[in-house]
Amino acid sequence: MLPKNRKKPIYEGKAKSLYEGPEPGTLIQHFKDDATAFNNAKKGTITGKGVINNRISEFLFTRLGDIGIPTHFIKNLNMREQLVRHLEIIPLEVVVRNIAAGSLSKRVGVPDGTILLSPIIEFYYKDDKLGDPLVNEDHIINFGWASAEELDILRSLAQRINDFLSGLFIGSKLKLVDFKMEFGRYTMEEQGIMQIMLADEISPDTCRLWDYDTNEKMDKDRFRQNLGGEAEAYQEVAKRLGLIINPNEAK
Ligand code: TMP
């Protein structure tokens, strides 16, 4: 299934690897079954996760593209890989929250499950050595991670993506509690234009998804909190989105 004699990845992440693509300006994004939590302190694998996340992320990026959100996604290549544009990644994790959970609940003492008056957008500086600290817009502009104009674009894209995905997940009986996005700059040399695009992935690894009726966790929190049943939860999310994945291929 996977191409042989593949060169070494140009980037080896915790859950994904990136390889040089077939044409300049492209990359191959490979989804692994490896899972980590708490900045690599907890390690494991979730069988079939790479296959499911590849499919879910392809589906969500395609739907977002359909409503005019620029994304790095070009096409699906195989069960674990997709062809994407090579972006200059902005070193920020952009988190949108609709319901309090996770680090927000801990930081400000708000009970898990509290519905927020309006979505909260947070920025974290991507640096594993520092544990991806929460930063504000003054930090981001001062340290040159993104300009004020880029931050406006990030906020507006984050809001549009959250509105669209929240509705899409409700249609699948899932609540989008919160999620993380990454963005990058894509330069079209000939036109001399730079565009900000959605990068990375959106999947149960990077979202909190709760069952609409029971609030059962259907995402990576099952792994983080040792709840078990994570592979089944990921499959169930794919199924509810109408994505049929042959269970034998997800092994
Ligand atoms: P948090 O509550 O731990 O800050 O997480 C907020 C959201 O971001 C949640 O949906 C999980 C996601 N997330 C990642 O995708 N990667 C990470 O490294 C972290 C810390 C969170």
Short mmCIF file of N, CA and C in Angstrom, two decimals, residues 90-97 101-105 107 120-127 131-136 140 145 178-182 208:
data_model
loop_
_atom_site.label_atom_id
_atom_site.label_comp_id
_atom_site.label_asym_id
_atom_site.label_seq_id
_atom_site.Cartn_x
_atom_site.Cartn_y
_atom_site.Cartn_z
N ILE A 90 2.82 28.82 10.76
CA ILE A 90 2.81 29.86 11.79
C ILE A 90 2.93 29.13 13.14
N PRO A 91 3.88 29.50 14.01
CA PRO A 91 4.15 28.66 15.18
C PRO A 91 3.13 28.84 16.32
N LEU A 92 1.85 28.73 15.96
CA LEU A 92 0.79 28.91 16.96
C LEU A 92 -0.21 27.77 16.86
N GLU A 93 -0.71 27.32 18.01
CA GLU A 93 -1.88 26.45 18.02
C GLU A 93 -3.07 27.35 18.31
N VAL A 94 -4.04 27.34 17.42
CA VAL A 94 -5.22 28.19 17.59
C VAL A 94 -6.34 27.28 18.10
N VAL A 95 -6.77 27.54 19.33
CA VAL A 95 -7.80 26.70 19.96
C VAL A 95 -9.10 27.50 20.04
N VAL A 96 -10.20 26.90 19.61
CA VAL A 96 -11.52 27.51 19.78
C VAL A 96 -12.31 26.64 20.75
N ARG A 97 -12.96 27.30 21.71
CA ARG A 97 -13.73 26.58 22.72
C ARG A 97 -15.18 27.04 22.73
N ALA A 101 -13.69 22.89 29.14
CA ALA A 101 -13.14 21.55 29.39
C ALA A 101 -11.62 21.70 29.43
N GLY A 102 -10.95 20.61 29.76
CA GLY A 102 -9.50 20.55 29.64
C GLY A 102 -8.77 21.66 30.37
N SER A 103 -7.78 22.25 29.68
CA SER A 103 -6.90 23.22 30.36
C SER A 103 -7.65 24.49 30.74
N LEU A 104 -8.71 24.84 30.03
CA LEU A 104 -9.47 26.05 30.41
C LEU A 104 -10.13 25.84 31.77
N SER A 105 -10.79 24.68 31.95
CA SER A 105 -11.46 24.41 33.23
C SER A 105 -10.46 24.46 34.37
N ARG A 107 -7.45 26.01 34.41
CA ARG A 107 -6.80 27.30 34.59
C ARG A 107 -7.68 28.28 35.34
N ILE A 120 -14.55 31.05 22.69
CA ILE A 120 -13.29 31.66 23.12
C ILE A 120 -12.19 31.17 22.18
N ILE A 121 -11.41 32.12 21.68
CA ILE A 121 -10.25 31.76 20.84
C ILE A 121 -8.99 31.96 21.68
N GLU A 122 -8.13 30.96 21.69
CA GLU A 122 -6.86 31.06 22.43
C GLU A 122 -5.71 30.74 21.48
N PHE A 123 -4.54 31.31 21.80
CA PHE A 123 -3.33 31.03 21.03
C PHE A 123 -2.28 30.42 21.96
N TYR A 124 -1.65 29.36 21.50
CA TYR A 124 -0.54 28.73 22.23
C TYR A 124 0.68 28.78 21.33
N TYR A 125 1.83 29.13 21.92
CA TYR A 125 3.08 29.17 21.15
C TYR A 125 3.62 27.75 21.02
N LYS A 126 3.79 27.31 19.77
CA LYS A 126 4.21 25.93 19.51
C LYS A 126 5.69 25.76 19.84
N ASP A 127 5.95 25.21 21.02
CA ASP A 127 7.33 24.92 21.41
C ASP A 127 7.30 23.83 22.47
N GLY A 131 6.50 23.50 26.53
CA GLY A 131 5.16 22.94 26.81
C GLY A 131 4.05 23.75 26.17
N ASP A 132 4.29 24.33 25.00
CA ASP A 132 3.27 25.08 24.25
C ASP A 132 2.51 26.08 25.14
N PRO A 133 3.19 27.14 25.62
CA PRO A 133 2.51 28.06 26.56
C PRO A 133 1.40 28.90 25.91
N LEU A 134 0.39 29.20 26.71
CA LEU A 134 -0.68 30.13 26.29
C LEU A 134 -0.06 31.52 26.12
N VAL A 135 -0.34 32.17 25.00
CA VAL A 135 0.19 33.52 24.77
C VAL A 135 -0.94 34.43 24.30
N ASN A 136 -0.71 35.75 24.40
CA ASN A 136 -1.74 36.67 23.91
C ASN A 136 -1.27 37.39 22.65
N ILE A 140 2.41 37.67 20.51
CA ILE A 140 2.53 37.15 19.14
C ILE A 140 3.11 38.21 18.21
N TRP A 145 5.73 36.25 15.68
CA TRP A 145 5.19 34.95 15.25
C TRP A 145 4.12 35.14 14.18
N ASP A 178 -14.38 21.72 21.86
CA ASP A 178 -13.26 22.61 21.52
C ASP A 178 -12.41 21.90 20.48
N PHE A 179 -11.51 22.64 19.85
CA PHE A 179 -10.59 22.02 18.88
C PHE A 179 -9.41 22.92 18.64
N LYS A 180 -8.37 22.30 18.07
CA LYS A 180 -7.10 22.99 17.81
C LYS A 180 -6.82 23.04 16.32
N MET A 181 -6.35 24.19 15.87
CA MET A 181 -5.98 24.31 14.46
C MET A 181 -4.58 24.87 14.32
N GLU A 182 -3.98 24.59 13.16
CA GLU A 182 -2.71 25.23 12.82
C GLU A 182 -2.87 25.83 11.43
N ARG A 208 -12.30 18.04 20.93
CA ARG A 208 -13.12 17.34 21.92
C ARG A 208 -14.51 17.21 21.32
#
